[in-house]
Amino acid sequence: MAAHIGRRLRKGAATTAVAAAAVAALSASQAPGVAVDDQGRQSTGDATSAPDTAADDSATGNSPYYTDLPPLNSPNPSPSAGSGDAGGQRAAEAGIPATVLDAYKQAEATLREKKPGCNLPWQLLAAIGKVESGQARGGRVSADGTTVTPILGPQLDGNGFALIRDTDNGAYDGNRMYDQAVGPMQFIPSTWEWAGRDGNGDGRKDPNNIYDAALAAGHYLCRFDWDLSQQGDLRKAILSYNNSTDYLNTVLSWLEFYRRGTHEIPDGTGALPVDRSDDTARPGATPSAPGTTPPARPATRPSPSPTEPGNGAGPSTPPATPPTTPPPTTPPTPTDTVHHLEDAGTGALTAMAGHTFAERISTRAETEAGKAVAKVRIRFTIVGDTDTAFAGGESVATVTTDASGVAVAPALQAGERTGAFAVQAAVVGRSVKGVPYKVAVTERAADALARVGGKELTCVAGGEFAEPVEVKATYRGEAAGKVAVTATLVSSADDPAENDKGPYFKDADGKAVRTLTGQMTDADGQLTLPKLYADDSAGTFTLRLTTAGGATLDVKLTVEPAATPSPGPDPSTDPDPSTDPSTEPSETPAA
């Protein structure tokens, strides 16, 4: 026993040194000027601050996690290390199971395409996966990436852990009373409901599948347009996964370790972590490891009395029934007190395609008596046929109400699809009256059009204009890209009817057309119209350009008469060559 304790103490000292070294290295490489104390904790202005979030606002519900730190040796195994010696053990600790590693790298590749500004490194997913489940319990997964046995955290019943009542009717965790973190990335069911992804293309979103879970974790970490190459955003993202400074430092230690190098090991051969953050959460109880359902707490029973059968005292009268103690009641959570939701003064929700909505949705949680309820999670869900999304491209956002009972949703970003849809506000974990919000996206518009270049546009009747018509559209002074423009040759500045003579465009068959629709400005708001031609009519003509939003521009076109051909000689005035003496051949005198 003494030897075992000694090994644990030496391990603790070593891993603390690893944490300090790893976090220091990460700080030096990513955040110049960040101080690190002797325990490896960063001491920037917000080093120990964490987002003001409830437990169920994190991906994991702030569930327990593994606290084992990286080994001191290099992440790369020695070529001579065998599976049965200490070198082989260290190699297993440093390696990542093949399928799990592939899932992390696939998630990074997908996020690089979907959200390139996030700069998500696969090593961050590996660090979180190590801390949450020991890389899916050492890579014990099937060929498609599904864990061989479910990985469940302890039930979040408020007894040493956060209190999160059941939100999925046991669909993911099999628990209809309380939520439990699920799968290799340890998502709580209410978070998986909106954050889940299909990472292996089988048409399902399974939190127990490492491909699905890794991709979901990547999207979760990138959901607020954070740039994870920036130290501040990296810290915020990790803390949003599990709101604990110790968790942050543990993940950063593994992140730096994996950045220095790692290697692939066979599935199922990874080392299982030992130490857990909940080792002392319930004194006298053995903490449950991910992959098991926590054991039921044994009921207490009074010791047998001397006269109770079985104590060796012989027959006796039955003992009196011991008094029953009513089971402890759990105090209601703020969510339990919510009776309904109310709109908190949200204005008109209308925006132009491609623009950010100026108005944000505000919802208030109230009791039956109309009293505000703080610290309640409100889920905002976009419903309908639309490509509009919240920040980060998500269709669902969850926000906790403030002291006034109000939750303000992230800003909506209008997509390109126009029309009406809705956003539904609901209480997470309760079936109470929600609030639907009507939302509309209008087509892109411009409020001003101007010519690019001031050269006069002229040509000769029957010819073609040498210069194209170039314009720029703006909206409130900014370039208006992807705006539809209609160009019409009108009868006059006062008569918008289409002209039947003068300049014209050509269609695909070469026929004359005097109205063009569907012309689109580029990203800079500029548009160059097709070439213009002129018929035989001379004079001044008007090309009118219009857009949604009321922008109008009249462009003057001048067609000059065709040149008159030069007249030939007049026979009535010109001498007849046949009678002009000067043209008669001279006679040669006879010899």
Coordinates of C-alpha atoms in Angstrom, one line a residue:
M1 CA 0.0 0.0 0.0
A2 CA 2.8 2.4 0.9
A3 CA 4.5 1.7 -2.4
H4 CA 1.2 2.4 -4.2
I5 CA 0.7 5.7 -2.4
G6 CA 4.3 6.6 -3.2
R7 CA 3.8 6.0 -6.9
R8 CA 0.6 8.1 -6.8
L9 CA 2.4 11.0 -5.0
R10 CA 5.3 10.8 -7.5
K11 CA 2.8 10.7 -10.4
G12 CA 1.0 13.7 -8.9
A13 CA 4.2 15.7 -8.7
A14 CA 5.2 14.8 -12.2
T15 CA 1.9 15.5 -13.8
T16 CA 1.7 18.9 -12.1
A17 CA 5.0 19.7 -13.6
V18 CA 3.7 18.6 -17.0
A19 CA 0.7 20.8 -16.6
A20 CA 2.8 23.8 -15.8
A21 CA 5.2 23.2 -18.6
A22 CA 2.5 22.5 -21.2
V23 CA 0.4 25.5 -20.4
A24 CA 3.5 27.7 -20.2
A25 CA 4.5 26.5 -23.7
L26 CA 1.0 27.1 -25.1
S27 CA 0.9 30.6 -23.6
A28 CA 4.3 31.5 -24.9
S29 CA 3.4 30.2 -28.4
Q30 CA 0.0 31.8 -28.6
A31 CA -0.3 34.7 -26.2
P32 CA 2.9 36.8 -25.6
G33 CA 2.8 38.4 -22.2
V34 CA 0.7 35.8 -20.5
A35 CA 2.1 34.9 -17.1
V36 CA 2.0 31.4 -15.8
D37 CA 2.2 30.6 -12.1
D38 CA 4.0 27.6 -10.5
Q39 CA 0.9 25.4 -10.9
G40 CA 0.7 26.0 -14.6
R41 CA -2.3 28.4 -14.3
Q42 CA -2.3 31.5 -16.6
S43 CA -2.6 34.8 -14.9
T44 CA -3.9 37.1 -17.5
G45 CA -6.6 39.6 -16.5
D46 CA -9.3 36.9 -17.1
A47 CA -7.2 33.9 -16.4
T48 CA -9.4 32.6 -13.7
S49 CA -12.6 34.1 -14.9
A50 CA -15.1 31.9 -16.6
P51 CA -18.3 32.6 -18.6
D52 CA -21.3 33.3 -16.4
T53 CA -23.2 30.2 -17.4
A54 CA -25.4 27.6 -15.7
A55 CA -24.2 24.0 -15.7
D56 CA -26.5 23.0 -18.4
D57 CA -25.3 25.8 -20.6
S58 CA -22.0 23.8 -21.1
A59 CA -21.7 20.9 -23.6
T60 CA -21.2 18.5 -20.7
G61 CA -23.3 20.1 -18.0
N62 CA -20.0 20.5 -16.2
S63 CA -19.9 16.8 -15.7
P64 CA -16.9 15.1 -14.1
Y65 CA -13.8 14.6 -16.3
Y66 CA -10.5 12.8 -16.2
T67 CA -7.7 14.8 -14.5
D68 CA -4.7 12.7 -15.6
L69 CA -2.1 14.8 -17.2
P70 CA 0.3 14.0 -20.1
P71 CA 3.4 12.0 -19.4
L72 CA 6.7 13.8 -19.2
N73 CA 8.3 11.8 -22.1
S74 CA 8.0 12.7 -25.7
P75 CA 4.7 12.0 -27.4
N76 CA 6.5 9.9 -30.0
P77 CA 7.3 6.4 -28.9
S78 CA 10.8 5.0 -28.8
P79 CA 11.4 2.5 -31.7
S80 CA 12.7 0.0 -29.2
A81 CA 9.6 0.3 -26.9
G82 CA 7.8 -3.0 -26.6
S83 CA 4.2 -3.5 -25.5
G84 CA 5.3 -5.2 -22.3
D85 CA 7.7 -2.6 -20.9
A86 CA 7.4 0.9 -19.5
G87 CA 8.2 2.4 -22.9
G88 CA 5.3 0.5 -24.4
Q89 CA 3.0 1.8 -21.6
R90 CA 4.1 5.3 -22.2
A91 CA 3.5 4.8 -26.0
A92 CA 0.0 3.7 -25.3
E93 CA -0.6 6.8 -23.1
A94 CA 0.7 9.1 -25.8
G95 CA -1.0 7.3 -28.8
I96 CA -4.5 7.9 -30.1
P97 CA -6.6 4.9 -31.3
A98 CA -6.8 4.8 -35.1
T99 CA -10.6 5.3 -35.6
V100 CA -10.7 8.0 -32.9
L101 CA -7.8 9.9 -34.5
D102 CA -9.4 9.6 -37.9
A103 CA -12.7 11.1 -36.5
Y104 CA -10.8 14.1 -35.1
K105 CA -9.0 14.8 -38.4
Q106 CA -12.2 14.4 -40.4
A107 CA -13.9 16.9 -38.1
E108 CA -11.1 19.3 -38.5
A109 CA -11.3 19.0 -42.3
T110 CA -15.0 19.6 -42.3
L111 CA -14.8 22.7 -40.1
R112 CA -12.0 24.0 -42.2
E113 CA -14.4 24.1 -45.1
K114 CA -17.6 25.1 -43.3
K115 CA -16.1 27.6 -40.8
P116 CA -12.6 28.4 -42.0
G117 CA -12.3 31.4 -39.7
C118 CA -12.6 29.2 -36.6
N119 CA -9.2 27.6 -37.2
L120 CA -10.1 24.4 -35.2
P121 CA -7.1 22.1 -34.7
W122 CA -7.9 18.4 -34.4
Q123 CA -5.5 18.3 -31.5
L124 CA -8.0 20.3 -29.5
L125 CA -10.7 17.7 -30.2
A126 CA -8.1 15.0 -29.1
A127 CA -7.4 16.9 -25.9
I128 CA -11.1 17.2 -25.0
G129 CA -11.7 13.6 -26.0
K130 CA -8.8 12.5 -23.7
V131 CA -10.2 14.4 -20.8
E132 CA -13.8 13.5 -21.3
S133 CA -13.6 9.8 -22.0
G134 CA -10.0 8.7 -22.4
Q135 CA -10.3 8.7 -26.2
A136 CA -13.5 6.6 -26.2
R137 CA -12.1 4.4 -23.4
G138 CA -8.9 3.6 -25.2
G139 CA -10.6 3.3 -28.7
R140 CA -13.1 0.6 -27.8
V141 CA -15.2 1.4 -30.9
S142 CA -16.7 -0.6 -33.7
A143 CA -15.6 -0.2 -37.4
D144 CA -18.1 2.7 -37.9
G145 CA -16.9 4.5 -34.8
T146 CA -19.6 3.6 -32.3
T147 CA -18.5 2.8 -28.8
V148 CA -18.7 -0.8 -27.9
T149 CA -20.6 0.0 -24.7
P150 CA -22.3 3.3 -23.9
I151 CA -20.2 5.9 -22.2
L152 CA -22.3 7.7 -19.5
G153 CA -21.4 10.2 -16.9
P154 CA -23.0 10.2 -13.5
Q155 CA -26.6 11.4 -13.2
L156 CA -26.7 15.1 -12.7
D157 CA -29.0 15.0 -9.7
G158 CA -27.5 17.9 -7.7
N159 CA -25.8 15.5 -5.2
G160 CA -22.2 16.5 -5.7
F161 CA -22.9 17.4 -9.3
A162 CA -25.0 20.0 -11.2
L163 CA -28.8 19.5 -11.0
I164 CA -30.2 18.9 -14.5
R165 CA -33.5 17.2 -14.7
D166 CA -34.3 14.9 -17.6
T167 CA -34.7 16.7 -20.9
D168 CA -34.9 13.8 -23.4
N169 CA -37.2 11.3 -21.6
G170 CA -34.2 9.0 -21.4
A171 CA -33.8 8.8 -25.2
Y172 CA -30.0 9.3 -25.1
D173 CA -29.0 8.4 -21.6
G174 CA -31.7 5.9 -20.5
N175 CA -32.5 8.1 -17.5
R176 CA -36.0 9.6 -17.2
M177 CA -35.3 11.5 -14.0
Y178 CA -32.0 13.3 -14.5
D179 CA -29.7 14.0 -17.5
Q180 CA -26.3 12.3 -17.9
A181 CA -23.5 13.2 -20.2
V182 CA -23.4 10.8 -23.1
G183 CA -20.7 9.4 -25.5
P184 CA -17.0 9.9 -26.1
M185 CA -17.3 13.7 -26.1
Q186 CA -19.8 13.7 -23.1
F187 CA -22.7 15.8 -24.4
I188 CA -25.7 16.2 -22.2
P189 CA -28.9 15.3 -24.0
S190 CA -30.3 18.9 -24.2
T191 CA -27.1 20.1 -25.9
W192 CA -26.9 17.1 -28.2
E193 CA -30.5 17.8 -29.4
W194 CA -29.3 20.9 -31.2
A195 CA -25.6 20.4 -31.5
G196 CA -25.6 16.8 -32.8
R197 CA -24.1 16.1 -36.2
D198 CA -23.9 13.2 -38.6
G199 CA -20.1 12.8 -39.0
N200 CA -19.9 9.4 -40.7
G201 CA -22.7 9.9 -43.3
D202 CA -25.0 7.1 -42.0
G203 CA -28.0 9.5 -41.8
R204 CA -28.0 9.4 -37.9
K205 CA -26.8 11.8 -35.2
D206 CA -25.5 9.4 -32.5
P207 CA -23.7 10.8 -29.5
N208 CA -22.1 7.4 -29.0
N209 CA -20.4 7.5 -32.4
I210 CA -17.0 9.2 -32.3
Y211 CA -17.4 10.6 -35.9
D212 CA -20.7 12.2 -35.0
A213 CA -19.5 13.4 -31.6
A214 CA -16.2 14.8 -32.8
L215 CA -18.0 16.8 -35.6
A216 CA -20.6 18.0 -33.1
A217 CA -17.8 19.1 -30.7
G218 CA -16.1 21.0 -33.5
H219 CA -19.3 22.9 -34.4
Y220 CA -19.9 23.6 -30.7
L221 CA -16.5 25.1 -30.2
C222 CA -16.9 27.2 -33.3
R223 CA -20.5 28.3 -32.8
F224 CA -19.8 31.9 -31.7
D225 CA -17.4 32.7 -34.6
W226 CA -14.5 32.3 -32.3
D227 CA -11.0 32.1 -33.8
L228 CA -9.3 29.3 -32.0
S229 CA -5.9 30.4 -33.1
Q230 CA -6.4 33.4 -30.7
Q231 CA -5.6 32.5 -27.1
G232 CA -8.6 34.5 -25.7
D233 CA -11.1 32.8 -28.0
L234 CA -9.5 29.4 -27.4
R235 CA -10.0 29.8 -23.6
K236 CA -13.6 30.9 -24.0
A237 CA -14.4 27.9 -26.2
I238 CA -12.9 25.4 -23.8
L239 CA -14.6 26.9 -20.8
S240 CA -17.9 26.8 -22.7
Y241 CA -17.4 23.0 -23.0
N242 CA -16.9 22.6 -19.2
N243 CA -16.9 25.7 -17.0
S244 CA -13.9 25.0 -14.8
T245 CA -10.5 26.6 -14.7
D246 CA -9.0 23.2 -13.7
Y247 CA -10.7 21.7 -16.8
L248 CA -9.3 24.4 -19.0
N249 CA -5.7 23.9 -17.8
T250 CA -6.0 20.1 -18.2
V251 CA -7.3 20.4 -21.7
L252 CA -4.6 22.9 -22.6
S253 CA -1.9 20.5 -21.2
W254 CA -3.1 17.8 -23.5
L255 CA -3.5 20.2 -26.4
E256 CA 0.1 21.2 -26.2
F257 CA 1.2 17.6 -25.7
Y258 CA -0.6 16.5 -28.9
R259 CA 0.7 19.5 -30.8
R260 CA 4.3 18.4 -30.1
G261 CA 3.4 15.1 -31.9
T262 CA 1.5 11.9 -31.4
H263 CA 1.0 8.6 -33.2
E264 CA -1.7 6.2 -34.1
I265 CA -2.3 3.0 -32.1
P266 CA -4.7 0.1 -32.8
D267 CA -8.3 0.5 -31.6
G268 CA -8.9 -0.8 -28.1
T269 CA -5.3 -0.6 -27.0
G270 CA -5.3 2.9 -25.5
A271 CA -4.5 3.4 -21.8
L272 CA -7.5 4.2 -19.6
P273 CA -7.2 7.3 -17.4
V274 CA -7.3 6.8 -13.6
D275 CA -8.0 10.1 -11.8
R276 CA -11.4 11.8 -12.0
S277 CA -12.5 15.3 -10.9
D278 CA -15.3 13.8 -8.8
D279 CA -13.0 11.6 -6.7
T280 CA -14.1 13.5 -3.6
A281 CA -17.5 14.6 -4.8
R282 CA -19.3 12.0 -2.7
P283 CA -17.3 11.0 0.3
G284 CA -17.3 7.3 1.0
A285 CA -18.6 6.5 -2.5
T286 CA -16.6 5.1 -5.5
P287 CA -17.0 7.5 -8.4
S288 CA -18.5 6.0 -11.5
A289 CA -16.3 5.9 -14.6
P290 CA -17.7 6.9 -18.0
G291 CA -19.1 3.9 -19.5
T292 CA -21.1 2.8 -16.5
T293 CA -24.3 4.0 -14.8
P294 CA -23.6 5.2 -11.3
P295 CA -24.5 2.6 -8.7
A296 CA -27.6 3.3 -6.7
R297 CA -27.0 4.6 -3.3
P298 CA -27.8 1.8 -0.8
A299 CA -30.8 2.4 1.5
T300 CA -29.9 2.8 5.2
R301 CA -31.3 0.1 7.5
P302 CA -31.1 0.1 11.4
S303 CA -28.9 -2.5 13.0
P304 CA -30.9 -5.6 14.2
S305 CA -32.1 -5.4 17.8
P306 CA -31.2 -8.1 20.3
T307 CA -34.6 -9.5 19.9
E308 CA -34.7 -9.5 16.2
P309 CA -34.7 -13.0 14.5
G310 CA -31.3 -14.0 13.3
N311 CA -29.3 -12.4 16.1
G312 CA -28.9 -15.6 18.0
A313 CA -31.3 -14.6 20.9
G314 CA -34.0 -17.1 20.0
P315 CA -37.7 -16.4 19.2
S316 CA -39.2 -13.2 20.3
T317 CA -42.1 -11.0 19.4
P318 CA -41.7 -9.2 16.1
P319 CA -40.1 -5.8 16.5
A320 CA -42.1 -2.7 16.1
T321 CA -42.0 -1.2 12.7
P322 CA -39.3 1.4 12.7
P323 CA -40.4 4.9 12.0
T324 CA -40.2 5.9 8.4
T325 CA -38.3 9.0 7.4
P326 CA -39.8 10.8 4.4
P327 CA -37.4 10.9 1.5
P328 CA -35.6 14.2 1.1
T329 CA -37.2 16.6 -1.2
T330 CA -35.2 18.4 -3.8
P331 CA -35.9 22.1 -3.8
P332 CA -37.4 23.4 -7.1
T333 CA -35.1 24.8 -9.7
P334 CA -35.8 28.1 -11.4
T335 CA -36.9 26.1 -14.4
D336 CA -39.5 24.3 -12.3
T337 CA -41.1 27.7 -11.4
V338 CA -41.6 28.9 -15.0
H339 CA -45.3 29.0 -16.0
H340 CA -45.0 30.7 -19.4
L341 CA -42.9 32.8 -21.7
E342 CA -43.7 36.4 -22.9
D343 CA -42.3 38.5 -25.6
A344 CA -40.0 41.1 -24.0
G345 CA -40.5 43.9 -26.5
T346 CA -39.1 42.4 -29.7
G347 CA -39.6 44.8 -32.7
A348 CA -40.2 43.9 -36.3
L349 CA -38.0 41.0 -37.5
T350 CA -37.4 41.9 -41.1
A351 CA -34.1 42.0 -42.9
M352 CA -32.7 42.0 -46.4
A353 CA -31.2 38.9 -47.8
G354 CA -27.5 38.6 -46.8
H355 CA -27.8 41.2 -44.0
T356 CA -27.8 40.9 -40.2
F357 CA -31.2 41.6 -38.5
A358 CA -31.0 44.8 -36.6
E359 CA -33.6 43.6 -34.1
R360 CA -32.8 40.7 -31.7
I361 CA -35.4 38.4 -30.2
S362 CA -36.1 39.0 -26.5
T363 CA -38.1 36.6 -24.4
R364 CA -39.1 36.8 -20.7
A365 CA -39.6 33.8 -18.4
E366 CA -42.4 34.3 -15.8
T367 CA -44.1 32.5 -13.0
E368 CA -47.9 32.1 -13.0
A369 CA -48.1 35.3 -11.1
G370 CA -46.0 37.1 -13.7
K371 CA -42.8 37.3 -11.7
A372 CA -39.5 37.2 -13.6
V373 CA -37.5 34.0 -13.4
A374 CA -33.7 34.2 -13.8
K375 CA -31.2 31.5 -14.7
V376 CA -33.6 29.6 -17.0
R377 CA -32.4 28.2 -20.3
I378 CA -34.4 29.4 -23.3
R379 CA -34.0 27.6 -26.6
F380 CA -34.6 29.6 -29.8
T381 CA -35.3 27.4 -32.8
I382 CA -35.6 28.6 -36.4
V383 CA -38.6 26.9 -38.0
G384 CA -39.5 26.9 -41.7
D385 CA -38.0 26.8 -45.2
T386 CA -35.1 29.2 -44.8
D387 CA -31.4 29.5 -44.8
T388 CA -31.3 32.2 -42.2
A389 CA -29.3 31.2 -39.1
F390 CA -28.0 32.5 -35.8
A391 CA -24.3 33.4 -35.4
G392 CA -22.1 30.5 -36.4
G393 CA -24.6 29.1 -38.9
E394 CA -26.7 27.3 -36.2
S395 CA -30.5 26.9 -36.4
V396 CA -30.8 26.7 -32.6
A397 CA -29.5 28.9 -29.9
T398 CA -29.8 28.5 -26.1
V399 CA -29.6 31.5 -23.8
T400 CA -30.0 31.8 -20.0
T401 CA -32.3 34.4 -18.7
D402 CA -30.8 37.3 -16.8
A403 CA -31.8 38.8 -13.4
S404 CA -34.9 40.4 -15.1
G405 CA -35.9 37.1 -16.5
V406 CA -35.0 38.0 -20.1
A407 CA -33.1 36.0 -22.6
V408 CA -31.9 37.8 -25.7
A409 CA -31.2 35.5 -28.7
P410 CA -28.0 35.9 -30.8
A411 CA -28.5 38.1 -33.9
L412 CA -30.1 36.5 -36.9
Q413 CA -28.1 36.5 -40.1
A414 CA -30.4 36.5 -43.2
G415 CA -29.6 34.0 -45.9
E416 CA -30.4 34.3 -49.6
R417 CA -33.8 32.6 -49.5
T418 CA -36.6 35.2 -49.2
G419 CA -39.9 34.8 -47.5
A420 CA -41.5 34.3 -44.1
F421 CA -40.6 31.8 -41.4
A422 CA -40.7 31.7 -37.6
V423 CA -38.4 31.4 -34.5
Q424 CA -39.9 29.5 -31.6
A425 CA -38.8 30.3 -28.0
A426 CA -39.2 27.5 -25.5
V427 CA -38.0 26.6 -22.0
V428 CA -35.4 23.8 -21.9
G429 CA -36.6 21.0 -19.8
R430 CA -40.2 22.1 -19.4
S431 CA -43.3 21.9 -21.5
V432 CA -44.8 25.3 -21.0
K433 CA -46.3 27.9 -23.3
G434 CA -43.7 29.3 -25.6
V435 CA -43.5 32.3 -27.9
P436 CA -43.5 32.2 -31.7
Y437 CA -41.9 35.1 -33.6
K438 CA -42.7 35.9 -37.2
V439 CA -39.6 36.6 -39.3
A440 CA -39.3 37.8 -42.9
V441 CA -36.4 38.1 -45.3
T442 CA -36.8 40.4 -48.3
E443 CA -34.9 40.5 -51.5
R444 CA -31.6 42.4 -51.8
A445 CA -32.1 46.0 -52.6
A446 CA -30.3 49.2 -53.4
D447 CA -31.3 52.8 -52.7
A448 CA -28.9 54.4 -55.1
L449 CA -27.4 53.7 -58.6
A450 CA -24.5 55.6 -60.2
R451 CA -22.6 55.3 -63.5
V452 CA -19.0 54.2 -63.3
G453 CA -17.1 56.5 -65.7
G454 CA -18.5 59.7 -67.2
K455 CA -17.8 59.3 -70.9
E456 CA -20.7 60.0 -73.2
L457 CA -22.3 57.0 -74.8
T458 CA -22.7 57.6 -78.5
C459 CA -22.8 55.6 -81.7
V460 CA -23.8 56.0 -85.4
A461 CA -27.2 54.8 -86.6
G462 CA -26.9 51.1 -87.6
G463 CA -23.8 50.7 -85.5
E464 CA -22.9 49.6 -82.0
F465 CA -21.9 51.5 -78.9
A466 CA -18.2 51.2 -78.2
E467 CA -18.5 51.7 -74.5
P468 CA -20.6 49.4 -72.2
V469 CA -22.9 50.8 -69.6
E470 CA -21.3 50.3 -66.1
V471 CA -23.0 51.2 -62.8
K472 CA -22.6 50.7 -59.1
A473 CA -25.4 50.0 -56.6
T474 CA -25.3 51.1 -53.0
Y475 CA -27.5 50.7 -50.0
R476 CA -27.2 53.2 -47.2
G477 CA -23.8 54.2 -48.6
E478 CA -22.4 50.6 -48.7
A479 CA -21.9 48.5 -51.8
A480 CA -25.0 46.5 -52.6
G481 CA -23.9 43.1 -53.9
K482 CA -26.2 40.5 -55.5
V483 CA -28.9 43.1 -56.3
A484 CA -31.1 42.4 -59.3
V485 CA -31.2 45.2 -61.8
T486 CA -33.7 45.8 -64.7
A487 CA -32.6 47.7 -67.7
T488 CA -35.2 49.2 -70.1
L489 CA -34.9 51.4 -73.2
V490 CA -37.9 53.8 -72.4
S491 CA -39.7 56.1 -74.7
S492 CA -38.6 59.2 -72.8
A493 CA -37.6 60.3 -69.4
D494 CA -41.3 61.1 -68.8
D495 CA -42.7 58.0 -70.4
P496 CA -41.6 54.6 -68.9
A497 CA -43.1 52.6 -71.8
E498 CA -40.6 50.5 -73.7
N499 CA -39.4 52.2 -76.8
D500 CA -39.9 50.5 -80.1
K501 CA -37.0 52.1 -81.9
G502 CA -33.5 53.3 -81.2
P503 CA -30.8 51.4 -79.2
Y504 CA -31.4 47.8 -78.2
F505 CA -29.7 44.7 -76.7
K506 CA -29.5 41.3 -78.3
D507 CA -30.8 38.1 -76.9
A508 CA -29.2 34.7 -77.2
D509 CA -30.6 34.3 -80.7
G510 CA -29.3 37.7 -81.8
K511 CA -32.8 39.3 -81.8
A512 CA -33.3 42.8 -80.6
V513 CA -34.6 43.3 -77.0
R514 CA -35.2 46.5 -75.2
T515 CA -35.7 45.2 -71.7
L516 CA -33.3 43.1 -69.7
T517 CA -34.2 41.5 -66.3
G518 CA -32.2 39.6 -63.8
Q519 CA -29.0 41.5 -64.2
M520 CA -27.1 41.1 -60.9
T521 CA -24.5 43.3 -59.3
D522 CA -21.3 41.6 -58.1
A523 CA -20.0 41.5 -54.5
D524 CA -18.8 45.1 -54.9
G525 CA -22.2 46.3 -56.1
Q526 CA -21.0 46.8 -59.7
L527 CA -22.7 45.7 -63.0
T528 CA -21.6 45.9 -66.6
L529 CA -24.5 45.6 -69.0
P530 CA -24.3 43.7 -72.3
K531 CA -23.3 45.6 -75.5
L532 CA -25.8 48.0 -77.0
Y533 CA -26.6 48.4 -80.6
A534 CA -28.5 51.0 -82.7
D535 CA -31.0 50.7 -85.5
D536 CA -31.4 53.3 -88.2
S537 CA -33.1 55.9 -85.9
A538 CA -31.0 58.8 -84.9
G539 CA -31.6 61.0 -81.9
T540 CA -31.3 61.0 -78.1
F541 CA -32.6 58.0 -76.1
T542 CA -33.0 57.0 -72.5
L543 CA -31.9 53.7 -70.8
R544 CA -33.5 53.4 -67.4
L545 CA -32.1 51.1 -64.7
T546 CA -34.2 50.1 -61.6
T547 CA -33.7 47.9 -58.5
A548 CA -35.7 46.7 -55.6
G549 CA -35.5 49.3 -53.0
G550 CA -36.4 52.2 -55.3
A551 CA -33.0 53.0 -56.9
T552 CA -33.4 54.4 -60.4
L553 CA -30.8 55.7 -62.9
D554 CA -31.4 57.2 -66.4
V555 CA -28.5 56.9 -68.8
K556 CA -28.5 59.1 -71.9
L557 CA -27.7 57.4 -75.2
T558 CA -27.0 59.4 -78.4
V559 CA -27.3 58.0 -81.9
E560 CA -25.9 60.1 -84.7
P561 CA -27.2 60.0 -88.2
A562 CA -25.3 57.8 -90.6
A563 CA -22.9 59.7 -92.9
T564 CA -24.4 60.8 -96.3
P565 CA -22.5 59.2 -99.2
S566 CA -20.5 61.7 -101.4
P567 CA -22.4 62.6 -104.7
G568 CA -20.8 61.5 -108.1
P569 CA -20.1 63.9 -111.1
D570 CA -23.0 65.8 -112.7
P571 CA -23.4 64.7 -116.3
S572 CA -25.1 68.0 -117.2
T573 CA -22.0 70.0 -116.3
D574 CA -19.2 67.7 -117.0
P575 CA -17.9 67.7 -120.6
D576 CA -18.5 64.6 -122.7
P577 CA -15.3 62.8 -122.9
S578 CA -16.1 61.8 -126.4
T579 CA -16.4 65.4 -127.5
D580 CA -13.6 66.9 -125.4
P581 CA -10.8 67.9 -127.7
S582 CA -8.3 67.4 -124.9
T583 CA -9.2 63.7 -124.8
E584 CA -9.2 63.2 -128.5
P585 CA -6.2 61.3 -129.8
S586 CA -3.8 63.6 -131.7
E587 CA -3.2 62.8 -135.3
T588 CA 0.2 61.8 -136.3
P589 CA 1.2 63.6 -139.5
A590 CA 2.0 61.4 -142.3
A591 CA 5.5 60.8 -143.0

